């Protein structure tokens, strides 16, 4: 199996998404608040994965422009959820950098008591897996 | 229960009603949705035709699993057949469980004529379950003299 | 007892009934047997005591075909069987004159023997009128006493009640004998591991000698021809001990009577090998009660039986695995 | 002992590619009773059937097994072939080695093994088969149509024109259905009412057609040729014979706050009402929920103003029981509930409407008398946005997985009509795909784009946000330009997915007609029997079977009518001989079987029997084989095993079990 194919499969595995279900309706791009900041648009994430070009996705600006607001995840009529794909690409980068995960009991002492609750929640939402 | 016999191929009897589940099995076939060859289907007009004696008979003759499929409750071709079948099978399975036969060896699943995918998924999971339970010793040997 | 005999004589003499179905003394003090009495004179052999466990309902199937009414003595628990037989059109209510006889618990000779009482010559205290809490037993080794309750059949400890469900007249007071829960033993088995359950039933069932006593005594097993004697299922009795029905006989029998069995306990009472056969029937009753609502076969003559009834919301068979 | 012939079909390569057919035939010869076995390329072909006939003659076969495709496919073919060769057709059994074997297994050895076992089971069964003779049942020459929309009306007219009595049962107070709510129809743009009303009138005037409006099917029993149906005629509170349809009652009715079903709740109607002016019958009903007389006991104005004295507050529901030979389901559709699509702001803004609501807005008899205006403030819109595929083609449970089929065309129609009548209104359509297969359909869509300048944008809308200024901000994407679009619109129209009428589930259950996961009625064969339900005598007309437009509905309605006529034209039907029968000597007379029989086919009789010399009168179960449908419920309920099912007897099934477990 080519390295490219492996990467694409890893994305599918991490995200749990089958990109072939996409019917290219564009509702994700229509919903995306960061659309104008992105070089690769949400609806295009899917075809990058299908075309096994995860490399471009990983090097894109979009990778870090996605807010994980999950509007595309909520509204996608085909259960494709581009937000999860881009999140998976981020996970892949994180894993490649060999950063390990925290264990839950390590977290409390790392928390700043001044930290806004909402930030914490959105961090959990973003990194939950 | 360990599976020592690596060549173990279970014998599985599937009773399917003519109107829904047999047609669902046909649809699985025409959609080329595979499931293990260990499953052999017996066509009955309705799930209510399945006498508990048939199921016990299958076990006694060496079946490792018996599954019965019928129309979804409310959709029986004969209006009410599957309701009676449901009670009969619930009680029979409970009795088998009561005498110590693993209840994974028996199953009832409602499969409509449109559910080829469900039929194949059901058979795949049932066969997998039977593989995990291994050969059926208990039912074939209920009254062996100690 | 004399009261009952007198009343039977009266009914015979005035032509209300043509015969009496009751019990007559056996050759031993503890084995009276069901009998028909055609004349007032023959009633001298009539007995009714603690050993008259036999359920006479089933004899009414044949008696219903005879000319005239039959006086039948039914204990409270027997009346359930009679109702069930009416429901199944097996007996003719018009052909029966039912005397609901009181009951203070029926005795199990095996329980007496198990207490080390052997060589029995006579037993005192088993009479219905005695009201004694103790049995005085004369044996060839001298007199022994056994508490009445300790000698009772299992079924009397979980008695369904003193009420006769159907009768023309009642005679004798009944006594409360219930001191256990009907489904305790079933629950105990349910909690066992599959291997333990299997071992338990294998041990019990391997005692079976296929004498068919359970089947022959069972009021629900009243088919003209039993499926086990029929070639329609390829299950007729064959010499081969390995054949299908040998192994599955008791399960199939229990299934055949499921929803119809009144839990009269006769199967276990008559089993010469002492197999607790009622545990099969009671399991079905317990499941039916839990899954489809409480149902007592023989409570009435017209309600729908659980296996010929349904609701859309009935439990799925997968509940068996989920209940654990 | 039977003399059995086994015929193994290659089905071209369908079977032969995965099953060693020669081996199956060879193994067959080792089975008890088998005296002949062969394999052939296409057993169902004329040559294949000739081989079966030849073998029956030459080898004097008493039974045959065909190892081929599903019995649901060719059992009838082979039974007929056997019958022509002089063999009782019920001496034929099929081993399904295609759908249940070759098509699902890849390994040849494994598939061959399984095919051999399936063959053995069929041989074991045939060994116990007995010749069966079908009985006859009568055909009631009357058809029932459930649903009085265009599908039901067309089917009724076609059946009635063939000379048979037809009853239409319609739930609402008038026939006409969805089509009566439409303004114009694509691709011709003719007015819906103009083409529908004559049909409604024709149906109501037809001497063979009887219409029950404001009525519902309550219970169905019986079977093909002989259904018995209870119809509940709901209390109309108006005497149909006396009412002249003058309409004064509706005018004078003081309760005018009930939402109009016909106008999709966009305006109100009176408590006593006809749904629309052309309603048939033109007799109002009193909505008892809304009527002041029924709620408070006071009022009675309609009764006072009715010259004909037709108002009857005491009227009660009436149950009519009627017999039918055939039943056609034409229950139609509704639009889905949009509450799970909050992003389109349907519940937040009155100016976001469904396409069906737009039909009412555009219609001269509608809430705005045909003027295109915003329902919030009555202003004329300048920017209109249409959103396609709302709830259609949806993989999750918010919508429907299928394409609703009609939306692309009606949206093009709406866009075109608006641009035609109001050229200053800009119309934008957000689409995923434009699907226009159909005669003159794509031309129609192109006209919308090319002639009428409708702006089609490829890309779905993500969100509709109501603005403080009353406008609607539409956030969409243009996938071809690769840009996100923010557009202020005055009105948004949602091409809402259609779904089968929710009542169809109840009706399908009564009819024992099968239904798919989307509540569409299943056809007997997707390609070859598209207007018949698998349940004999039940036919499908219109959207209840799947999404379709008016011409398709009318075509299917006609097809369903032809199938029903084909049934009604017969005087007698051959009945399935696979019915239950009771062994008199084993029967206890206990009534258990009677209690589970869904057809009332079992009765009890006192009969004299001779049981091995004992002559006595016994209470015995007797099966009426004309009523028995052969489900087998009684066979298992019977405690004594007296009840058995011909063609699926206890011994036959046990023989199959044994053969499989051997």
Coordinates of C-alpha atoms in Angstrom, one line a residue, chain B residues 9 11-13 15 18-19 22-23 25-26 28-30 32-37 39-46 48-52 54 57-58 61-63 74-80 84 88 112 114-115, chain D residues 14 70-72 75 96 99-100 103-106 110 114 117-118 505 509 512 514-517 534-536 595-596 598-599 629-633 635-637 644-645 648-650 653-654 656-658 660-662:
Chain B
X9 CA -17.6 -25.4 10.8
X11 CA -24.2 -26.2 11.2
X12 CA -26.8 -23.4 11.2
X13 CA -30.4 -23.7 10.3
X15 CA -36.1 -20.7 9.2
X18 CA -41.8 -16.9 2.7
X19 CA -43.0 -13.4 2.5
X22 CA -37.0 -15.5 2.5
X23 CA -37.4 -12.6 0.1
X25 CA -32.5 -13.5 1.8
X26 CA -33.1 -13.5 -1.9
X28 CA -29.1 -10.3 0.0
X29 CA -28.3 -12.9 -2.8
X30 CA -29.1 -10.6 -5.7
X32 CA -24.3 -10.1 -3.6
X33 CA -24.1 -9.5 0.1
X34 CA -22.1 -12.4 1.4
X35 CA -22.5 -14.4 4.6
X36 CA -20.9 -17.7 5.6
X37 CA -22.0 -20.9 3.8
X39 CA -26.2 -21.0 7.1
X40 CA -28.8 -23.0 5.3
X41 CA -32.3 -21.6 4.9
X42 CA -35.5 -23.5 5.2
X43 CA -38.5 -21.8 3.7
X44 CA -41.7 -21.8 5.8
X45 CA -44.9 -19.9 4.9
X46 CA -44.8 -17.9 8.1
X48 CA -45.7 -19.1 13.1
X49 CA -45.2 -22.4 11.2
X50 CA -42.0 -22.9 13.1
X51 CA -42.8 -25.5 15.7
X52 CA -40.4 -25.4 18.7
X54 CA -38.2 -28.3 14.7
X57 CA -34.9 -31.4 16.4
X58 CA -32.2 -29.4 14.6
X61 CA -29.4 -33.7 14.9
X62 CA -26.3 -31.7 15.4
X63 CA -27.1 -28.1 14.6
X74 CA -47.2 -5.6 12.5
X75 CA -46.2 -6.5 9.0
X76 CA -47.0 -10.3 9.0
X77 CA -48.4 -11.4 5.7
X78 CA -51.0 -13.3 7.7
X79 CA -51.5 -10.4 10.0
X80 CA -50.7 -12.1 13.3
X84 CA -47.6 -16.0 18.1
X88 CA -43.5 -19.2 21.4
X112 CA -38.4 -7.6 5.7
X114 CA -36.4 -5.0 1.5
X115 CA -33.8 -5.7 4.1
Chain D
X14 CA -24.6 -17.2 -12.4
X70 CA -35.2 -18.7 -5.8
X71 CA -38.5 -20.4 -5.8
X72 CA -40.0 -16.9 -5.7
X75 CA -41.2 -22.2 -8.8
X96 CA -32.3 -22.2 -4.2
X99 CA -29.6 -16.3 -4.3
X100 CA -28.9 -18.5 -1.3
X103 CA -24.3 -15.3 -5.5
X104 CA -23.2 -15.0 -1.9
X105 CA -20.2 -17.4 -1.8
X106 CA -17.0 -17.0 -3.6
X110 CA -17.6 -24.3 -0.2
X114 CA -23.7 -26.0 0.4
X117 CA -26.9 -29.9 1.1
X118 CA -29.6 -27.6 -0.2
X505 CA -48.6 2.3 7.8
X509 CA -50.9 -3.5 8.4
X512 CA -50.9 -7.2 5.3
X514 CA -45.5 -5.0 3.0
X515 CA -43.9 -1.7 3.4
X516 CA -40.3 -0.5 3.2
X517 CA -38.3 1.4 5.8
X534 CA -46.7 -9.0 -2.9
X535 CA -50.1 -9.6 -1.1
X536 CA -52.4 -11.0 -3.8
X595 CA -58.1 -19.1 18.6
X596 CA -55.0 -18.4 16.5
X598 CA -56.4 -15.1 11.5
X599 CA -59.0 -16.0 8.9
X629 CA -54.3 -19.1 3.7
X630 CA -51.8 -21.7 4.9
X631 CA -49.9 -19.7 7.5
X632 CA -49.5 -22.7 9.8
X633 CA -50.2 -20.9 13.1
X635 CA -50.2 -26.4 13.4
X636 CA -48.0 -25.2 16.1
X637 CA -50.8 -24.2 18.5
X644 CA -50.8 -30.2 9.8
X645 CA -50.1 -28.0 6.8
X648 CA -45.1 -27.7 4.6
X649 CA -46.0 -30.7 6.8
X650 CA -44.2 -31.4 10.0
X653 CA -39.9 -29.7 7.5
X654 CA -38.3 -32.2 9.9
X656 CA -35.3 -30.8 5.7
X657 CA -33.9 -30.1 9.1
X658 CA -32.4 -33.6 9.2
X660 CA -29.3 -30.0 6.6
X661 CA -27.9 -31.2 9.9
X662 CA -26.8 -34.6 8.6

